[in-house]
Short mmCIF file of C-alpha atoms and ligand atoms in Angstrom, two decimals:
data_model
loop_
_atom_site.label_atom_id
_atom_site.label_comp_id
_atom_site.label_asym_id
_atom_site.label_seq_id
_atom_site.Cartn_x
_atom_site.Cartn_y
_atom_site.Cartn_z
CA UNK I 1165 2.80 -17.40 -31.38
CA UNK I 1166 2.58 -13.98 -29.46
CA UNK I 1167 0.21 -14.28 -26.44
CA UNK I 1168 -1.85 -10.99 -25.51
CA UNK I 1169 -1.42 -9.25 -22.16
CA UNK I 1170 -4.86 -9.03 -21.63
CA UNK I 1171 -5.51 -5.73 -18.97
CA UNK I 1172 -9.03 -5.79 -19.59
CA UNK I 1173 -9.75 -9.40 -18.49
CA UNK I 1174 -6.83 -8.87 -15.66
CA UNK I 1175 -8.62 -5.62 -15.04
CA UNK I 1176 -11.98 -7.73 -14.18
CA UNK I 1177 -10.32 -10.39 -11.97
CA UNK I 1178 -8.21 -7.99 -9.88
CA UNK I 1179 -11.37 -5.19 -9.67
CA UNK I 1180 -13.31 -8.37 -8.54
CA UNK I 1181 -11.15 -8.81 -5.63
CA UNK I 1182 -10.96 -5.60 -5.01
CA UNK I 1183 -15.24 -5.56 -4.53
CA UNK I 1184 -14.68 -8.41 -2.05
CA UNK I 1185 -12.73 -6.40 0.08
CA UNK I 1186 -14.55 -3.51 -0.18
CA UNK I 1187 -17.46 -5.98 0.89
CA UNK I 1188 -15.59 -6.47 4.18
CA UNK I 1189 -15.02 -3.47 5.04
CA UNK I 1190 -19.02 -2.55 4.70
CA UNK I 1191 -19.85 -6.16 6.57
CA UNK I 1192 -17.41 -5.12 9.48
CA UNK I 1193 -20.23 -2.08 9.70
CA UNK I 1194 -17.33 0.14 8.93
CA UNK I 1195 -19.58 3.87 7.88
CA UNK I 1196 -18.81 4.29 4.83
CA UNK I 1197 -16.88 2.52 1.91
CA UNK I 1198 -13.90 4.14 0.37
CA UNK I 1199 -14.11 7.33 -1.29
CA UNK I 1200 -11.88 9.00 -3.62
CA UNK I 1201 -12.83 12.75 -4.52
CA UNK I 1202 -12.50 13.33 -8.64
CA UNK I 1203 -11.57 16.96 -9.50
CA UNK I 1204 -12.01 17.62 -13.14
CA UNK I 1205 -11.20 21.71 -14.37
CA UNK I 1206 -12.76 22.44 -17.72
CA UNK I 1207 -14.15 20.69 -20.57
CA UNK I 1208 -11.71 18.36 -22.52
CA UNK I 1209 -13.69 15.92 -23.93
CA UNK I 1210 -10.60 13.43 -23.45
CA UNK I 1211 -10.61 14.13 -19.71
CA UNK I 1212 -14.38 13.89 -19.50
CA UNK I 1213 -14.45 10.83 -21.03
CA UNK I 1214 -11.69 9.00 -18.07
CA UNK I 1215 -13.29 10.76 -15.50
CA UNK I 1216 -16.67 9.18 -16.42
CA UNK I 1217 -15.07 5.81 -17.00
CA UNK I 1218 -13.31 6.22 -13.48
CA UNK I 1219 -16.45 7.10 -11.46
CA UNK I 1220 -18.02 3.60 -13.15
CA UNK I 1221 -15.14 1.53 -12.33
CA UNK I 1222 -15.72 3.06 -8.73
CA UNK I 1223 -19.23 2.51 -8.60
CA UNK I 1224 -18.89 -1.03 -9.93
CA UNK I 1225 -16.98 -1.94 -6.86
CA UNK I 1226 -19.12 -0.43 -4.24
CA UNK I 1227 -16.65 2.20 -3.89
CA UNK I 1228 -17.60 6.12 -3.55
CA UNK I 1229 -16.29 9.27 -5.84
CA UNK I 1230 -16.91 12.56 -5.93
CA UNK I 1231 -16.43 14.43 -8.81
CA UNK I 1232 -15.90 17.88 -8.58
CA UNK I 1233 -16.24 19.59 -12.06
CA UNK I 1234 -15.16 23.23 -12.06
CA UNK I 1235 -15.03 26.12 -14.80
CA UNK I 1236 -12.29 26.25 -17.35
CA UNK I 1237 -12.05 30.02 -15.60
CA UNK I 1238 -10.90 28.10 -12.29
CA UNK I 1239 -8.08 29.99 -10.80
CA UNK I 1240 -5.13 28.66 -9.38
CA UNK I 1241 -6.10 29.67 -6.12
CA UNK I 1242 -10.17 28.48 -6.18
CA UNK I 1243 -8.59 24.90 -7.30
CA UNK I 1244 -6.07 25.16 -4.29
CA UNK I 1245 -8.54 26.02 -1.71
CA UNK I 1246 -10.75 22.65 -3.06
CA UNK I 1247 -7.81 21.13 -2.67
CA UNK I 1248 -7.05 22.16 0.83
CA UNK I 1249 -10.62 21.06 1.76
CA UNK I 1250 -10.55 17.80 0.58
CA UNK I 1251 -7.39 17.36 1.97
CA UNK I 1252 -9.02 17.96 5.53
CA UNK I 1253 -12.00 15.92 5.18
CA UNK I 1254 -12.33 12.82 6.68
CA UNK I 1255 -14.44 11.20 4.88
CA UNK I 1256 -12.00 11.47 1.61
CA UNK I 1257 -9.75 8.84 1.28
CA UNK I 1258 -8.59 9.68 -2.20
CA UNK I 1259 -7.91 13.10 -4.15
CA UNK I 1260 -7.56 12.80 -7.94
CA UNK I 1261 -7.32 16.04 -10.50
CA UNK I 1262 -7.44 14.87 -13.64
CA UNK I 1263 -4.24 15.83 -15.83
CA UNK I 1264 -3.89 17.95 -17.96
CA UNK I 1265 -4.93 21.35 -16.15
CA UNK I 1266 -5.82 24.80 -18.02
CA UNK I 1267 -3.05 26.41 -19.14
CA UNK I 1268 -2.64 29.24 -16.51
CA UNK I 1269 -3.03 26.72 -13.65
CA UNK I 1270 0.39 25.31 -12.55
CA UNK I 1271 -0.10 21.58 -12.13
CA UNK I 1272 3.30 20.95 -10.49
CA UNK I 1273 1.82 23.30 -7.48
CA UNK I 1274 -1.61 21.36 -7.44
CA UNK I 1275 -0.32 17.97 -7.18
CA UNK I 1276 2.29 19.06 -4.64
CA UNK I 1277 -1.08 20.53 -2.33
CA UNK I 1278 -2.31 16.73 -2.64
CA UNK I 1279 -1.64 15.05 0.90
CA UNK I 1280 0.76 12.41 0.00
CA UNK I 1281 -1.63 10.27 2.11
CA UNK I 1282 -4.48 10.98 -0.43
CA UNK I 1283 -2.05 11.22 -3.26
CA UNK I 1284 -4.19 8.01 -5.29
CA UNK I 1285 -2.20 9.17 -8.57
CA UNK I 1286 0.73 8.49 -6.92
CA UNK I 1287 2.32 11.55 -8.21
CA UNK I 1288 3.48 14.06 -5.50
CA UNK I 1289 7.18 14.28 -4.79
CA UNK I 1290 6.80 12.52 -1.31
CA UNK I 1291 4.85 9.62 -3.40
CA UNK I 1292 7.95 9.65 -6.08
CA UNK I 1293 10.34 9.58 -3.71
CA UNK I 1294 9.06 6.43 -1.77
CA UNK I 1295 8.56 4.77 -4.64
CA UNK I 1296 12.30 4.00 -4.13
CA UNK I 1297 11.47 2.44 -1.32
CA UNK I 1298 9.06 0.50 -2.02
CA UNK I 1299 6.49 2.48 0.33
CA UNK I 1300 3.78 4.98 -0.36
CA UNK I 1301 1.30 4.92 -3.28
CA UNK I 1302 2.71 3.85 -6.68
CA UNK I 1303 1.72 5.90 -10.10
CA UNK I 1304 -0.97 3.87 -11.46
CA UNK I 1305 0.22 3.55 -14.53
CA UNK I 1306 3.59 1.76 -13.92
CA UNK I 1307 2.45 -0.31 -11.23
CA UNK I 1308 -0.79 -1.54 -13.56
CA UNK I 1309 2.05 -2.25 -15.94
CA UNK I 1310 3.97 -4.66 -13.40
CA UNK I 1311 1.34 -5.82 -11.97
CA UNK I 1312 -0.03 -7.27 -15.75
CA UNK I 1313 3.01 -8.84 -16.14
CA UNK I 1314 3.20 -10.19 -12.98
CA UNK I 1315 -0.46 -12.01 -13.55
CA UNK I 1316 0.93 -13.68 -16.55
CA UNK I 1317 3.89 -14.84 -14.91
CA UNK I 1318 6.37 -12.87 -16.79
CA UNK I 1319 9.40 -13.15 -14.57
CA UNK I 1320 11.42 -9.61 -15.10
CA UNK I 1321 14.60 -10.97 -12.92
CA UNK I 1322 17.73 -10.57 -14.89
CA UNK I 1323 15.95 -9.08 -17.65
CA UNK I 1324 16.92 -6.43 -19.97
CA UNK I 1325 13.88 -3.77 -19.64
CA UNK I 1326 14.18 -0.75 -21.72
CA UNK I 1327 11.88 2.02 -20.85
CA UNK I 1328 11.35 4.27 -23.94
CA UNK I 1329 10.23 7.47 -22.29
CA UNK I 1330 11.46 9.32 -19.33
CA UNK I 1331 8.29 11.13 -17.78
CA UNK I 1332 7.21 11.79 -14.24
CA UNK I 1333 3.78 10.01 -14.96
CA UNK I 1334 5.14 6.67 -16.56
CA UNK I 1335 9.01 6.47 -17.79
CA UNK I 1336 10.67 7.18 -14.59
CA UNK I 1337 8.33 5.57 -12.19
CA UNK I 1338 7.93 2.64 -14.78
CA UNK I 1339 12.12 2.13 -14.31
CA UNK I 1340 11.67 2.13 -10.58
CA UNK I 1341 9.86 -0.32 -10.12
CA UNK I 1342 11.70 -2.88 -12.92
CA UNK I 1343 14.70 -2.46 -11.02
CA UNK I 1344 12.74 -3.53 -8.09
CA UNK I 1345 11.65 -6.63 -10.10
CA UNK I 1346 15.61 -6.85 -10.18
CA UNK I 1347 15.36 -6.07 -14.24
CA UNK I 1348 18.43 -4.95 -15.96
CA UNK I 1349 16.98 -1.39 -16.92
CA UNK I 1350 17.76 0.83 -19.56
CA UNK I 1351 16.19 4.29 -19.60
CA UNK I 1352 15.68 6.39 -23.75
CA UNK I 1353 14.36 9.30 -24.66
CA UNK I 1354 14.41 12.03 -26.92
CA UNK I 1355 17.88 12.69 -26.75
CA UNK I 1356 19.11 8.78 -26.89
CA UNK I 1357 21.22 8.25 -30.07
CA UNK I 1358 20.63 4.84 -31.94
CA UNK I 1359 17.34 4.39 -29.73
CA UNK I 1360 16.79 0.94 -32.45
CA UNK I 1361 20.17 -0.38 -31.51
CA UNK I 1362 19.01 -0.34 -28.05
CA UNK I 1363 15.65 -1.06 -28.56
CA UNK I 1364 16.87 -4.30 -30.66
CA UNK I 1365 18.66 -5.52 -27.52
CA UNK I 1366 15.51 -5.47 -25.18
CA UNK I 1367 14.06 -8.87 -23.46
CA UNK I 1368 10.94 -6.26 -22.63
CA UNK I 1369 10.68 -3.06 -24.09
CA UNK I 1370 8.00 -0.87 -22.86
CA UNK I 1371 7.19 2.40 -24.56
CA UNK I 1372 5.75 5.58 -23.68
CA UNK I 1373 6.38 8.40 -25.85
CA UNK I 1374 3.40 9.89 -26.97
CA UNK I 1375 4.53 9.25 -30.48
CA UNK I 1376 1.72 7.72 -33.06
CA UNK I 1377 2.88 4.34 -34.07
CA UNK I 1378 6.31 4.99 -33.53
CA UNK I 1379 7.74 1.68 -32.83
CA UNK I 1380 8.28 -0.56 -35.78
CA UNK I 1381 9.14 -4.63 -36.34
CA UNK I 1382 12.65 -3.36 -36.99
CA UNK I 1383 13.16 -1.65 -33.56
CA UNK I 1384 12.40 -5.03 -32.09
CA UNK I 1385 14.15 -8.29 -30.72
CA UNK I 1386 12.34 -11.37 -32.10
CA UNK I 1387 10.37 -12.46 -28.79
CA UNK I 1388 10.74 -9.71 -27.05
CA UNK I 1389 7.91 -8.50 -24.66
CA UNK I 1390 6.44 -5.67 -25.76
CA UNK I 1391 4.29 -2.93 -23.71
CA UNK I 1392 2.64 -0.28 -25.10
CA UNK I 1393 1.53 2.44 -23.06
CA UNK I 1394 0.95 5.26 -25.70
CA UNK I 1395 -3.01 6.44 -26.20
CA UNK I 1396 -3.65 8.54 -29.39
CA UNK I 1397 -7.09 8.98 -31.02
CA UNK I 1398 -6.66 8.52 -34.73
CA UNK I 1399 -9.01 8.22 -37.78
CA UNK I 1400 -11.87 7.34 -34.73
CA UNK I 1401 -9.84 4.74 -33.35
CA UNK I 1402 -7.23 4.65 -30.28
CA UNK I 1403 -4.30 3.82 -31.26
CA UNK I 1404 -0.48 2.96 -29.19
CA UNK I 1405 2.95 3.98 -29.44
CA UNK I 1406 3.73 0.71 -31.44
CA UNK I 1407 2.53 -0.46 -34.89
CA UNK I 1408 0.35 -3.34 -34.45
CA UNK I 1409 2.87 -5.45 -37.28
CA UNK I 1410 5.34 -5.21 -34.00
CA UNK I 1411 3.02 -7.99 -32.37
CA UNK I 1412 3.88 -11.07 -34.67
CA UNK I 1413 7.51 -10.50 -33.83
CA UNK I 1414 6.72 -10.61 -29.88
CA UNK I 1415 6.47 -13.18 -27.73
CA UNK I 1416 4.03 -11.36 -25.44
CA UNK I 1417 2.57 -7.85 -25.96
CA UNK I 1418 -0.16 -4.98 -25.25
CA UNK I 1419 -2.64 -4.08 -27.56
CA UNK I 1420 -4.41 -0.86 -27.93
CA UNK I 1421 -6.49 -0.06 -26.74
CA UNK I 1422 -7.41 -3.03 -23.62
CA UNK I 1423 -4.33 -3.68 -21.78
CA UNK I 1424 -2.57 -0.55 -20.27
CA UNK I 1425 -5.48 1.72 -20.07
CA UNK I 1426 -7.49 -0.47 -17.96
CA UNK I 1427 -4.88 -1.74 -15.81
CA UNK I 1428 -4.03 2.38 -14.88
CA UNK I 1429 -7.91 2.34 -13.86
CA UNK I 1430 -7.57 -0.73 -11.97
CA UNK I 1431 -4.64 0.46 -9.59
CA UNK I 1432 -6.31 3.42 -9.06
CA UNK I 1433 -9.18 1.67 -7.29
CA UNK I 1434 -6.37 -0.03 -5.67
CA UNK I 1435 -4.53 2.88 -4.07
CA UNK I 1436 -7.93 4.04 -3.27
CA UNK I 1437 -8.43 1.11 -0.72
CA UNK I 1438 -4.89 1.50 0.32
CA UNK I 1439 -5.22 5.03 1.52
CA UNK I 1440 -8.59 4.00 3.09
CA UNK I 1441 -6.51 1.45 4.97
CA UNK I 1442 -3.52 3.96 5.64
P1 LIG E 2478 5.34 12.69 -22.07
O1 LIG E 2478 5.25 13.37 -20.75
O2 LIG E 2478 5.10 13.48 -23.31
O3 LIG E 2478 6.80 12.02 -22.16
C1 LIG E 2478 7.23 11.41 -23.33
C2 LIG E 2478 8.59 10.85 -23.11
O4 LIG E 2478 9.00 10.19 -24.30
C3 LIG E 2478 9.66 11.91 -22.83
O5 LIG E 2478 10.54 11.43 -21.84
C4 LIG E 2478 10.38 12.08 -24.17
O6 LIG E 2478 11.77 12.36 -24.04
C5 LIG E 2478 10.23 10.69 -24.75
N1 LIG E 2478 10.21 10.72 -26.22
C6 LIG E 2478 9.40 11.45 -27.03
N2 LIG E 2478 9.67 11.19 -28.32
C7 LIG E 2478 10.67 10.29 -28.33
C8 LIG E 2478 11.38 9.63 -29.36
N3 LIG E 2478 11.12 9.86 -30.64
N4 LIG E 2478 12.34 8.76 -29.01
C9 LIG E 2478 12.63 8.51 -27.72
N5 LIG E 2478 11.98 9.10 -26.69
C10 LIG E 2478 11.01 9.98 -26.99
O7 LIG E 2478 4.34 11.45 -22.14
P2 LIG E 2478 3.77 10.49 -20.99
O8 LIG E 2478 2.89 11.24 -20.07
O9 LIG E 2478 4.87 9.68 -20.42
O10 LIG E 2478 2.83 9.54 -21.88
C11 LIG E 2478 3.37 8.74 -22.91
C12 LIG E 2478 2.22 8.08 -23.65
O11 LIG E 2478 1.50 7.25 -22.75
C13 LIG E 2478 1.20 9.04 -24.24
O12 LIG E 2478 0.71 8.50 -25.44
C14 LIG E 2478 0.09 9.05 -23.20
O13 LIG E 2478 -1.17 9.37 -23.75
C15 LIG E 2478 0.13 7.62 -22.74
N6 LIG E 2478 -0.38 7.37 -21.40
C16 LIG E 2478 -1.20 6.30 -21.26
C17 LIG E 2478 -1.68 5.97 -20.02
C18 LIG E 2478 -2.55 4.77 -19.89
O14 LIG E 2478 -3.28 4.65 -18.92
N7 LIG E 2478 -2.47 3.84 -20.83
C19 LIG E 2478 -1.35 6.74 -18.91
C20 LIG E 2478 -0.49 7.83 -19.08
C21 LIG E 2478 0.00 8.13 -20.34
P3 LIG E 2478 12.34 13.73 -23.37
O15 LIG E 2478 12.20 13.53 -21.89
O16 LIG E 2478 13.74 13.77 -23.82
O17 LIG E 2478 11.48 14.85 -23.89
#
């Protein structure tokens, strides 16, 4: 019987824990609680809709954002110059621009102005690089992913992991930190020939390829653990990377949407109390 990794209850528990501490901090008549600074360029409805999700999960924790919406017009250089300011105020403990940027801005250059200190995404090369490590803040994504399995006990130790998907935001990071969990990890992508006689070999396969329903039963081991971090809107539903008939084959697995998605939120409050702390 395939048991569901549950984010969203996970979510609740850890984000409860997370208000206790921020409790703490504002009963040890520290000034302020911790504040993360939301930048938001233009008007994607997608990217409206996280950024209003993230400033409640903030808010439900007795934490503090900002969100700073600006014109789809935004130059590179007006976004750089917020970003520079936040960077040098105190009272910021967190900088977040919401992905993806307007065409003509470079988002490679605006994440890279991000003090790695500040860097709550996790995603600036200084952040990337300690992630080897072990140090610095972790891409929220891959660690919510760890740390779900981690709450259900899923021991990744001599594991094979393969990581379908070899991004900055998820795939790579996502490897990193398996092979920390001392997983045996296996890295596809578009390139990868056979990707199903790979797949089929997985203990835990997590995919993220931005591909609609893409993994099928036949790409799977039976009882493998499967973790789907794809988001698609379809027909007026969200929908994964994986068919939902993979889940009776599985012996654990993610649905879509309620696992991934608010785990990502989850560790973002997270690495906003860490860079308070820092
Ligand atoms: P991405 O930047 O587009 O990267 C996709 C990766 O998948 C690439 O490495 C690509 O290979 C690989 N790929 C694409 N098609 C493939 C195929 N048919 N077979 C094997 N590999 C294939 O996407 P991303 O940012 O990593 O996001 C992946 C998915 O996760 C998306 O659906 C995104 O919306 C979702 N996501 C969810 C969350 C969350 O909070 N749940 C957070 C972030 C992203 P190449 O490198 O060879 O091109």
């Amino acid at each position: 019987m395939a048991i569901k990794l549950d984010g969203k209850l996970v979510s609740s528990i850890i984000r409860e824990e997370i208000k206790q501490e921020v409790l703490e901090i504002l009963n040890d008549q520290e000034d302020r609680a911790p504040h993360c600074a939301v930048v938001l360029v233009g008007d994607d409805p997608a990217s409206s809709t996280y950024v209003k999700n993230k400033e409640k999960a903030f808010k439900d924790v007795f934490m503090m954002s900002s969100t700073y919406r600006l014109d789809n017009s935004t130059t590179q250089k007006e976004l750089l110059d917020i970003i520079h300011l936040l960077n040098n105020d105190d009272d910021i403990d967190g900088i977040l621009v919401q992905l993806p940027l307007p065409k003509h801005i470079d988002s490679k250059v605006i994440i890279e102005a991000i003090d790695p200190n500040k860097d709550v995404d996790g995603l600036t090369m200084v952040n990337q690089g300690k992630l080897y490590s072990g140090i610095g803040l972790e891409p929220c994504t891959p660690a919510g992913v760890i740390e779900l399995l981690k709450r259900y006990e899923i021991d990744l130790a001599g594991k094979h992991c393969v990581v379908v998907g070899r991004s900055d935001l998820v795939g790579r990071p996502l490897s990193v930190l398996l092979l920390k969990e001392n997983g045996t990890v296996t890295i596809c992508h578009s390139k990868t020939s056979d990707l199903k006689a790979i797949t089929q070999q997985a203990d835990v396969l997590l995919v993220a390829i931005g591909q609609k329903q893409f993994i099928t039963p036949e790409y799977l081991k039976e009882g493998v653990v499967l973790v789907d971090v794809g988001i698609h809107r379809h027909l007026g539903k969200i929908v994964g990377d994986c068919d939902p008939s993979c889940y009776d084959k599985t012996s654990y697995y993610t649905p879509v949407p309620g696992s991934v998605g608010p785990m990502t939120i989850t560790m973002l409050l997270k690495n906003t109390l860490k860079a308070f702390n820092l």
